[in-house]
PDB file of C-alpha atoms in Angstrom:
ATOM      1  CA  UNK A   1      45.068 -41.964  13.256  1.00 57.00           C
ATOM      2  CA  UNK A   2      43.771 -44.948  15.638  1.00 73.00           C
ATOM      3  CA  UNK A   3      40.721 -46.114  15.238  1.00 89.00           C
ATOM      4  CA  UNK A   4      39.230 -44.771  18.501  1.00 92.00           C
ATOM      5  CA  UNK A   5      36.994 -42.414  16.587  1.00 92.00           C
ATOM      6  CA  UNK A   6      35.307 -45.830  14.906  1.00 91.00           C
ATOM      7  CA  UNK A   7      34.654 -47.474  17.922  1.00 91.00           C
ATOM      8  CA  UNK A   8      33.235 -44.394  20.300  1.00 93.00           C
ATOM      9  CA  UNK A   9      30.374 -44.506  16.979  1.00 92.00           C
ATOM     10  CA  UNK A  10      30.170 -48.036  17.299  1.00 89.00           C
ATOM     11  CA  UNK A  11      29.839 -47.971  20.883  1.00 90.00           C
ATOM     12  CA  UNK A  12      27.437 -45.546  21.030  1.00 89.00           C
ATOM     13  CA  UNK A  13      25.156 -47.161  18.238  1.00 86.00           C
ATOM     14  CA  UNK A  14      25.337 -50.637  20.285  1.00 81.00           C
ATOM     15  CA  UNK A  15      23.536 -48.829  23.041  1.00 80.00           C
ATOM     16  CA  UNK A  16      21.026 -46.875  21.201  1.00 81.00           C
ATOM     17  CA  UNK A  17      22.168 -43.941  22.083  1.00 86.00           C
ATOM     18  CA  UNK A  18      22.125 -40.352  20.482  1.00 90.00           C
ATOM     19  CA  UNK A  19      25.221 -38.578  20.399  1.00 92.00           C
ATOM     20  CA  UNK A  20      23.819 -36.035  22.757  1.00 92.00           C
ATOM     21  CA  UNK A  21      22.676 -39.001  25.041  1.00 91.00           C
ATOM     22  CA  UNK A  22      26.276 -39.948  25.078  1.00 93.00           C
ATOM     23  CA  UNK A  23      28.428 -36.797  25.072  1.00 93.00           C
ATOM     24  CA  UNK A  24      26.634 -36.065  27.953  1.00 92.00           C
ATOM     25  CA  UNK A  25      27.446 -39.210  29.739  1.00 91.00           C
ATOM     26  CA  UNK A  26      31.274 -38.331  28.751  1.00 93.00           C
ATOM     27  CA  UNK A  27      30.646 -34.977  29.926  1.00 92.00           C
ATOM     28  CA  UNK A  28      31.733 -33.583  26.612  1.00 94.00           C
ATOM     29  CA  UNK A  29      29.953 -31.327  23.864  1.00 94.00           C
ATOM     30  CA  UNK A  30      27.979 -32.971  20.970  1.00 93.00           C
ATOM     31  CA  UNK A  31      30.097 -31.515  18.410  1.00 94.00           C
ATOM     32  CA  UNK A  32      32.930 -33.064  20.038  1.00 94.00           C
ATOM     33  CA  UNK A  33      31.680 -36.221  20.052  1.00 94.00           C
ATOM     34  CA  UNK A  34      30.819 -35.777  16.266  1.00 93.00           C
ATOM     35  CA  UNK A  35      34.168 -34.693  15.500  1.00 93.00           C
ATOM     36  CA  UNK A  36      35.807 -37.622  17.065  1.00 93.00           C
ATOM     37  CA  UNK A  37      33.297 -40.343  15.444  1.00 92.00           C
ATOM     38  CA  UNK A  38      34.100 -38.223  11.775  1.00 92.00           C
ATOM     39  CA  UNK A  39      37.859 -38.419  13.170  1.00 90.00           C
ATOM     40  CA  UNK A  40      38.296 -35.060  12.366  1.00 92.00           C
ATOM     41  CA  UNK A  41      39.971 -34.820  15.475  1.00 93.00           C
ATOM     42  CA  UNK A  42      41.442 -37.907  17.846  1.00 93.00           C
ATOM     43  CA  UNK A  43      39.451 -38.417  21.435  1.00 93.00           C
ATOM     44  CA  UNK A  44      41.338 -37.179  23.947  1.00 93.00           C
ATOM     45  CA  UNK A  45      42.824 -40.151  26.876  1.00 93.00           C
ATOM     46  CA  UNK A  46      40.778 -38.920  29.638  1.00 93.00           C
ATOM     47  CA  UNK A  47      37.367 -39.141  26.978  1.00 94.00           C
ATOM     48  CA  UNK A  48      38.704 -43.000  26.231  1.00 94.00           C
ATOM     49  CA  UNK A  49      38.799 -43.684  30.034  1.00 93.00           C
ATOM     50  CA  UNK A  50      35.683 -43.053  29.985  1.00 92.00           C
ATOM     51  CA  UNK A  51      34.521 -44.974  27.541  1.00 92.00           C
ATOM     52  CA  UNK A  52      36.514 -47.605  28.822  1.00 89.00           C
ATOM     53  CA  UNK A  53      35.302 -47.913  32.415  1.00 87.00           C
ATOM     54  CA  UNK A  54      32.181 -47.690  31.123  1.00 85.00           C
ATOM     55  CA  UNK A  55      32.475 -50.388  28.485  1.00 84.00           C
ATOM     56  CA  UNK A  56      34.898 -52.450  30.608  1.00 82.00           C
ATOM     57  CA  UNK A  57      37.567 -51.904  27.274  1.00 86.00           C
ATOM     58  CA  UNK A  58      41.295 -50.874  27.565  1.00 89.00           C
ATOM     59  CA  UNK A  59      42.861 -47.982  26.108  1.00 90.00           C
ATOM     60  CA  UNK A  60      44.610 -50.822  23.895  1.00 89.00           C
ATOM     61  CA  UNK A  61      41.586 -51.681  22.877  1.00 87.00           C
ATOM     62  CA  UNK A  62      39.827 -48.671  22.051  1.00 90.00           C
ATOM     63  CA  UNK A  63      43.187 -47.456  20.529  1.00 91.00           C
ATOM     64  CA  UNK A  64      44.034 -50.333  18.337  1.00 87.00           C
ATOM     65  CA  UNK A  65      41.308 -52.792  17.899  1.00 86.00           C
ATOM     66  CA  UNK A  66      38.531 -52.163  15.526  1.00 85.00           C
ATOM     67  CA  UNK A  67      35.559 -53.322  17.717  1.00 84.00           C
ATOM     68  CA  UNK A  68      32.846 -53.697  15.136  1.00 79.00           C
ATOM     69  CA  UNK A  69      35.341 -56.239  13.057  1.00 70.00           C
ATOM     70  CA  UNK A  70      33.241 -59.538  12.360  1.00 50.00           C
ATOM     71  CA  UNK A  71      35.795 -61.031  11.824  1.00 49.00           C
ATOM     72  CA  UNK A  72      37.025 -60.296  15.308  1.00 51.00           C
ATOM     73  CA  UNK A  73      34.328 -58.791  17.103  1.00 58.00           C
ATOM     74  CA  UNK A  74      35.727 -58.658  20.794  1.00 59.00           C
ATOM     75  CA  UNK A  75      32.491 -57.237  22.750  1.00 59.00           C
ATOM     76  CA  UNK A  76      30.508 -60.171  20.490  1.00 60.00           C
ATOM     77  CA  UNK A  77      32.561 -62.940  21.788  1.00 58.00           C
ATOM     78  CA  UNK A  78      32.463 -61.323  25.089  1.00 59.00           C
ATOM     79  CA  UNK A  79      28.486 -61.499  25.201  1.00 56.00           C
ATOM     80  CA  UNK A  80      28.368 -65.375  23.519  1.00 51.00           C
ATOM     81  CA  UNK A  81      30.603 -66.314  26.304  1.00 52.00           C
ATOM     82  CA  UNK A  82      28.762 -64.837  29.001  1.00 52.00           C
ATOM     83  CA  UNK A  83      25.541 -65.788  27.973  1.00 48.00           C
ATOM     84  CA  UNK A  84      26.955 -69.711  27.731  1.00 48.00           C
ATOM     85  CA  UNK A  85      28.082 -68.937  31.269  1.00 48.00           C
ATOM     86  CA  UNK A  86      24.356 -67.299  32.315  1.00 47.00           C
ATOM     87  CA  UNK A  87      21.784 -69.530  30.945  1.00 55.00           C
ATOM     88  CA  UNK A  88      18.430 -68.027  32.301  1.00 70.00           C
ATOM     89  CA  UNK A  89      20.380 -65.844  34.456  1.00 84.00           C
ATOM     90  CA  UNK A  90      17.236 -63.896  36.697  1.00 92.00           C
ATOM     91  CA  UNK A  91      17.847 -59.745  37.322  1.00 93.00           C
ATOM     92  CA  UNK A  92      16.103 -58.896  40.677  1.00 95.00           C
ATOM     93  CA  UNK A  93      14.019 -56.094  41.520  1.00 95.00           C
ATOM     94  CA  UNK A  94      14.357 -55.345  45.287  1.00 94.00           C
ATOM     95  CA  UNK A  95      11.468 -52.732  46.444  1.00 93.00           C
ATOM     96  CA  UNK A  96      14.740 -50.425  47.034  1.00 92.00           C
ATOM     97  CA  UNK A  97      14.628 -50.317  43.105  1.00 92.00           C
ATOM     98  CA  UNK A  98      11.439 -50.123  42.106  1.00 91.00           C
ATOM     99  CA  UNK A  99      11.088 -46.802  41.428  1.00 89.00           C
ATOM    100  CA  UNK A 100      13.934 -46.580  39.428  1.00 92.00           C
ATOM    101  CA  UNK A 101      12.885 -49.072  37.478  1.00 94.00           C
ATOM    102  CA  UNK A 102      10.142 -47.389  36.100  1.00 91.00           C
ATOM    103  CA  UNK A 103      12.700 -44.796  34.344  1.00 89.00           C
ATOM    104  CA  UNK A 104      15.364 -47.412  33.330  1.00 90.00           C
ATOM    105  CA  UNK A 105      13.397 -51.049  32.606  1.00 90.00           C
ATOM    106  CA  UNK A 106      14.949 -50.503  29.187  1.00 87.00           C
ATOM    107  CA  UNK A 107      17.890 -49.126  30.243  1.00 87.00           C
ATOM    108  CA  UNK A 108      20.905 -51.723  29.836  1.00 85.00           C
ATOM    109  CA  UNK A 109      23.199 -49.848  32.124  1.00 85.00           C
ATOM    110  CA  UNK A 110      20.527 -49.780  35.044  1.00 88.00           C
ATOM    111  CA  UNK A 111      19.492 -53.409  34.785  1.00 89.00           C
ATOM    112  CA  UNK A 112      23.020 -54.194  34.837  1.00 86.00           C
ATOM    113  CA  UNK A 113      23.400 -52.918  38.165  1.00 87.00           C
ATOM    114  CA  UNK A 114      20.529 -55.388  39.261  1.00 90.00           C
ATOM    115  CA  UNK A 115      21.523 -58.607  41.333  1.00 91.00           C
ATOM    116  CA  UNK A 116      21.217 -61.492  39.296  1.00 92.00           C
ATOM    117  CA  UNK A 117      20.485 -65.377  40.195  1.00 91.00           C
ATOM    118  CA  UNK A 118      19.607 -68.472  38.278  1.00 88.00           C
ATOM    119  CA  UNK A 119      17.223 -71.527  38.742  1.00 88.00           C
ATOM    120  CA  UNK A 120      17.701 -74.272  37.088  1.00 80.00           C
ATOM    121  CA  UNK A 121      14.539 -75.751  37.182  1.00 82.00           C
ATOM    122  CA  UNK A 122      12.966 -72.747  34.851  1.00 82.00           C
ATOM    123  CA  UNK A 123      13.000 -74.067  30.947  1.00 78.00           C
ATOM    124  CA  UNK A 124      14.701 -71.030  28.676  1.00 77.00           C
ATOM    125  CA  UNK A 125      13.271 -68.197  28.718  1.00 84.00           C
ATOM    126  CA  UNK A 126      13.387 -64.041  29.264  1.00 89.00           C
ATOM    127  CA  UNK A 127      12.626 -63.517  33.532  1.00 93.00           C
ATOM    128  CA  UNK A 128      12.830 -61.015  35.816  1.00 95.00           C
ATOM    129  CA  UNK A 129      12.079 -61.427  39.693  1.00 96.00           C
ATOM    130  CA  UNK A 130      10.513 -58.941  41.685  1.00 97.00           C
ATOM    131  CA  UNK A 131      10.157 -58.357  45.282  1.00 96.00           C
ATOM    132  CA  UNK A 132       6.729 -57.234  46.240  1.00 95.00           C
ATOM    133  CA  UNK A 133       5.316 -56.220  49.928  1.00 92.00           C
ATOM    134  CA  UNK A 134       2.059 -55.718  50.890  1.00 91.00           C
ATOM    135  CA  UNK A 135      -0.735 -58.349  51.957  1.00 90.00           C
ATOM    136  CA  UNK A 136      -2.833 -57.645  49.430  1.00 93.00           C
ATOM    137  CA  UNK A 137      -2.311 -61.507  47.534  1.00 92.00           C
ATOM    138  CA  UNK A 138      -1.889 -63.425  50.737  1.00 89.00           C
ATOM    139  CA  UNK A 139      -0.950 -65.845  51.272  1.00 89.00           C
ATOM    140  CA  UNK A 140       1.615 -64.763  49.208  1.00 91.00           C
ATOM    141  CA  UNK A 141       3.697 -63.005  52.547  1.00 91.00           C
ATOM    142  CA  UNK A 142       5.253 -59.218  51.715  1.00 91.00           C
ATOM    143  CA  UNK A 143       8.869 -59.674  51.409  1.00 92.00           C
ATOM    144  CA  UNK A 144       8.220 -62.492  48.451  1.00 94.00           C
ATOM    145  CA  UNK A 145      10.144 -62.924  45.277  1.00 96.00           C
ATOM    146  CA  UNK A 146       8.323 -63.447  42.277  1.00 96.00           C
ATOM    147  CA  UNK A 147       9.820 -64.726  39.235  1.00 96.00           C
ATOM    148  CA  UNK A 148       8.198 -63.625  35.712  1.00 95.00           C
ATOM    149  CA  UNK A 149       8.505 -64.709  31.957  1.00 94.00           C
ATOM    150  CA  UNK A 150       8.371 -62.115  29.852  1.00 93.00           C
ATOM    151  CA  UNK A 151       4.883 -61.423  28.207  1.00 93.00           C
ATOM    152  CA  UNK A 152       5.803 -59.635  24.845  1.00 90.00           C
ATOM    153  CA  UNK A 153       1.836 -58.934  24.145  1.00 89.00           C
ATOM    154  CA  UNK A 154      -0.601 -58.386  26.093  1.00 89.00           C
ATOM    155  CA  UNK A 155      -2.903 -60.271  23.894  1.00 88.00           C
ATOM    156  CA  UNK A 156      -0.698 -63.299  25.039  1.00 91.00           C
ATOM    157  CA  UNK A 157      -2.258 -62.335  28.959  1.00 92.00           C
ATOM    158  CA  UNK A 158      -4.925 -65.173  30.418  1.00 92.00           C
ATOM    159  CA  UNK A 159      -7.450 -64.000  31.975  1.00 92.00           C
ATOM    160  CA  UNK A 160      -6.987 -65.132  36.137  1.00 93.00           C
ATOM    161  CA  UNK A 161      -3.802 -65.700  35.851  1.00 95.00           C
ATOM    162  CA  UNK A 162      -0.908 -63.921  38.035  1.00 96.00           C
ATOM    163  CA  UNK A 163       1.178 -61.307  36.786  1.00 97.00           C
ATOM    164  CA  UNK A 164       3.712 -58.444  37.418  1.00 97.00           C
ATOM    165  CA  UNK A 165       2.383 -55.407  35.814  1.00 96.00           C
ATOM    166  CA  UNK A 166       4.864 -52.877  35.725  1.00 96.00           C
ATOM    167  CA  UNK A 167       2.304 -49.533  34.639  1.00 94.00           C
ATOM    168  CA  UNK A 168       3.177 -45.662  34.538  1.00 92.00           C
ATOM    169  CA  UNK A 169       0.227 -44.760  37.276  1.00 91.00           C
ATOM    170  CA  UNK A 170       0.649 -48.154  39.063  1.00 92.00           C
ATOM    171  CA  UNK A 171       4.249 -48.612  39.067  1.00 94.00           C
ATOM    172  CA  UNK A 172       5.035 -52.297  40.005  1.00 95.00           C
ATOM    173  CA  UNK A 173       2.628 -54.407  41.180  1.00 96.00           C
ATOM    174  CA  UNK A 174       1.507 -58.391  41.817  1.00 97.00           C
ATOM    175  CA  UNK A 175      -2.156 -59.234  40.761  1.00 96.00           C
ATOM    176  CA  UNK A 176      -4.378 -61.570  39.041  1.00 96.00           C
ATOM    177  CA  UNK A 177      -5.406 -60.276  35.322  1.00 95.00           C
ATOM    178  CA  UNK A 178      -8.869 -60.381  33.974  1.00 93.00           C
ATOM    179  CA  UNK A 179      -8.924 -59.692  30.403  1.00 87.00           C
ATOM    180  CA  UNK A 180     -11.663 -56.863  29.717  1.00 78.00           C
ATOM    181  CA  UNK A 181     -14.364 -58.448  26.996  1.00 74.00           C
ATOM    182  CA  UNK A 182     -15.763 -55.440  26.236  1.00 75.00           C
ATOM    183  CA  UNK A 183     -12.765 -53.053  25.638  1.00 77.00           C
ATOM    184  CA  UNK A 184      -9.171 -53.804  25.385  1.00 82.00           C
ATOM    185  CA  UNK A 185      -7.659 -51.136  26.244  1.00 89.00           C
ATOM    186  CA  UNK A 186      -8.316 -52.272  29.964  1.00 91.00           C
ATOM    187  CA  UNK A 187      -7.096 -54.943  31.963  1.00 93.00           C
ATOM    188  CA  UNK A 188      -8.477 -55.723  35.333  1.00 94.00           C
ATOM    189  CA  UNK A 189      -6.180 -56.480  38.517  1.00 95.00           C
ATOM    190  CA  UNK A 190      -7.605 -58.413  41.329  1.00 95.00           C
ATOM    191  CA  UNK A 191      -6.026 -59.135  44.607  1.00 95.00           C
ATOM    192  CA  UNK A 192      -6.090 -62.541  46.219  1.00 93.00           C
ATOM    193  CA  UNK A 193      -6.800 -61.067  49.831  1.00 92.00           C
ATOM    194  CA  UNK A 194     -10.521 -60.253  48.951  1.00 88.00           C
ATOM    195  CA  UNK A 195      -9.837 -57.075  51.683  1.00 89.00           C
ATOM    196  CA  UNK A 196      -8.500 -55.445  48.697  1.00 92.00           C
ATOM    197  CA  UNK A 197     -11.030 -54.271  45.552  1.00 93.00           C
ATOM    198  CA  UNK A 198     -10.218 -54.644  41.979  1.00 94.00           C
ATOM    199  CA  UNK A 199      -9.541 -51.589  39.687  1.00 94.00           C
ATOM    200  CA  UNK A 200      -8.849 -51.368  35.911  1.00 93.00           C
ATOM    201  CA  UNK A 201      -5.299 -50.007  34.124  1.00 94.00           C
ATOM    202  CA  UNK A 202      -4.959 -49.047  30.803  1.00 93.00           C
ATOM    203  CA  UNK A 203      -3.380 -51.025  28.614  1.00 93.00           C
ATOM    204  CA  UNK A 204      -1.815 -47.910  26.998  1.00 92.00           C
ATOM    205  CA  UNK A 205      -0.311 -47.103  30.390  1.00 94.00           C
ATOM    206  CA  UNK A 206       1.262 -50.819  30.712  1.00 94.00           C
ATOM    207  CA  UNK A 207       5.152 -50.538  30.505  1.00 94.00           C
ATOM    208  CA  UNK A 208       5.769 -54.527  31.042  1.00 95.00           C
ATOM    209  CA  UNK A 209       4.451 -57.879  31.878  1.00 96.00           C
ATOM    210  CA  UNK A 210       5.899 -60.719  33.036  1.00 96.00           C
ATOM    211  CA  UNK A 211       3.867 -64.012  33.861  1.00 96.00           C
ATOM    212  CA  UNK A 212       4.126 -65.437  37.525  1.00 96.00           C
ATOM    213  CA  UNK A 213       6.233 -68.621  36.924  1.00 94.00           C
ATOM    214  CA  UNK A 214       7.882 -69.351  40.654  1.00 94.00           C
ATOM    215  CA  UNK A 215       7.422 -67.465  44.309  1.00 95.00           C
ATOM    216  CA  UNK A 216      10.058 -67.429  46.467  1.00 93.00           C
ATOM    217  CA  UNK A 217       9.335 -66.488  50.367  1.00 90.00           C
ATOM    218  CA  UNK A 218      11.434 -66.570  53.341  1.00 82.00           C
ATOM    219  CA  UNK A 219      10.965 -69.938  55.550  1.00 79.00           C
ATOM    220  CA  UNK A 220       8.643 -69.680  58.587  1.00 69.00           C
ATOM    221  CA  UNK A 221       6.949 -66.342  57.302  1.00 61.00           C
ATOM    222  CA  UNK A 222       3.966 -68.140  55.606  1.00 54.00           C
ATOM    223  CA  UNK A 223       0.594 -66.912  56.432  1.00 54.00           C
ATOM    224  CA  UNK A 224      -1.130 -69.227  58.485  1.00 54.00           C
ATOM    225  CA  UNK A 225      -4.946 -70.235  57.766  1.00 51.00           C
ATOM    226  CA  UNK A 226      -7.556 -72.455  58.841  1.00 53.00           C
ATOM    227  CA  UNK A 227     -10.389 -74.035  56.983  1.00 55.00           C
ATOM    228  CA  UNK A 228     -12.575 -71.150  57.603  1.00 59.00           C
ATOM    229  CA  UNK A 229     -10.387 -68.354  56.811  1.00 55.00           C
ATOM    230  CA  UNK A 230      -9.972 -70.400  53.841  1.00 59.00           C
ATOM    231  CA  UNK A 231     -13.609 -71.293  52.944  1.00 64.00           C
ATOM    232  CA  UNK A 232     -14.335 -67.397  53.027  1.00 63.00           C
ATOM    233  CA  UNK A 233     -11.899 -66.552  50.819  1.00 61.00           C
ATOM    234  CA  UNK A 234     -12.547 -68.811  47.866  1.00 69.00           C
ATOM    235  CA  UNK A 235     -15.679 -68.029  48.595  1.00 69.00           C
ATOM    236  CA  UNK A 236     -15.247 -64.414  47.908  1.00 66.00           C
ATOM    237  CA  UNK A 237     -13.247 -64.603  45.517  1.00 67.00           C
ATOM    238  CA  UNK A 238     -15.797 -66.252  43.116  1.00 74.00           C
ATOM    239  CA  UNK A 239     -17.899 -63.703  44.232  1.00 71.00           C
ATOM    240  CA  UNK A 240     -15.516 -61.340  42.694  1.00 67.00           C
ATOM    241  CA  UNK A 241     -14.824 -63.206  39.367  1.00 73.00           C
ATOM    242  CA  UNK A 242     -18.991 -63.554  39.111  1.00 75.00           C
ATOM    243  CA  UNK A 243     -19.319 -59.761  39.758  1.00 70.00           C
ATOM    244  CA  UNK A 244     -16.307 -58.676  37.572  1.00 68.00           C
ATOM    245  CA  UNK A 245     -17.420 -61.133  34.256  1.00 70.00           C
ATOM    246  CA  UNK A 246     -21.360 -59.226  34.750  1.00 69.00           C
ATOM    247  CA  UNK A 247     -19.224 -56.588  34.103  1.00 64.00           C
ATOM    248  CA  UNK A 248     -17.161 -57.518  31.563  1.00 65.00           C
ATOM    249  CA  UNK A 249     -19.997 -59.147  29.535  1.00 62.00           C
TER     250      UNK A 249
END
């Protein structure tokens, strides 16, 4: 028998997926799949085409390679060499996507449907960019792209610093964090346009957050102020971060 069997297993553990996860994306039963991964029975062509368009494999491959071989892992030297090729290589969230992205930030077979870019002036790192719209942190302009580092705790968040918190109620949003003193199971998002009134979010309820690290805006679409308009809102905002730390303390 090939070893086609071996490698649908293989495939499918690579992903995460449960074998009813991915006999349904092969539009097979369960049991089927199990049989072919026991190779009690030998997937059918049609099954590996599949698997193959969805892996970007050839039959050949699937057939007669044994992909989890060390010694000649193909899909491992496939992801080295594209990661050489991709150093801090950026996925973008248009708005278009948001909403999906709530269901499939984990998902590697959404985000690899996301447009990527890369800047080189970013040092290593995990980022993400996001589009937001809205006025609600002018003069950052709607229609912005804001680049994040991953923030893999939220006990890593600093208080007044920006942030895109991606949150189940929220969904994906641009704000300035202030850490709650008394309880930590709340963080507290401010908006720069002082129009706009700060509200708490559960940290339990936080999917993701990624640190503000560059904003990127269309030319000649900046928000124009003068020295008033500007006075006011500093102003008000240390209103704000008086009021809110009351609170907090």
């Amino acid at each position: 028998m090939s070893v086609a069997g071996q490698n649908l297993k293989y495939l499918r553990k690579l992903r995460g997926w449960t074998q009813e996860e991915f006999a349904a994306k092969l539009g097979i039963k369960r049991s089927l799949l199990g049989a072919y991964e026991e190779e009690r029975a030998e997937p059918r062509i049609e099954v590996l085409e599949v698997v193959g368009d969805m892996f970007k494999l050839t039959l050949d491959e699937l057939l007669r390679r044994e992909l989890s071989d060390a010694k000649g892992n193909y899909l491992s030297r496939r992801r080295a060499q594209k990661m050489a090729a991709s150093t801090n290589e950026i996925q973008l969230v248009p708005v278009k996507a948001a909403a999906g992205y709530l269901a499939g930030y984990a998902d590697p077979e959404f985000l690899d449907e996301l447009n990527t870019f890369t800047l080189p002036m970013l040092a290593p790192g995990n980022y993400r960019a996001f589009e937001i719209v809205g006025d609600s942190m002018l003069p950052t302009t709607s229609g912005s792209v804001i680049v994040g580092e991953k923030v893999d705790d939220i006990e890593e968040v600093k208080t007044n610093q920006t942030y895109i918190v991606v949150s189940r109620n929220e969904g994906i949003v641009y704000k300035r964090v202030m850490k709650n003193n008394k309880s930590k199971t709340k963080l507290t998002l401010v908006s720069d346009n002082t129009a706009y009134q700060p509200y708490n979010v559960n940290t339990d309820d936080v999917l993701e957050v990624w640190k503000a690290q560059m904003i990127i805006a269309k030319a000649n679409t900046q928000q124009r102020w003068d020295v008033n308009q500007l006075a006011n809102l500093v102003s008000n905002l240390q209103d704000q971060v008086t009021t809110l730390k009351k609170k907090m303390n």
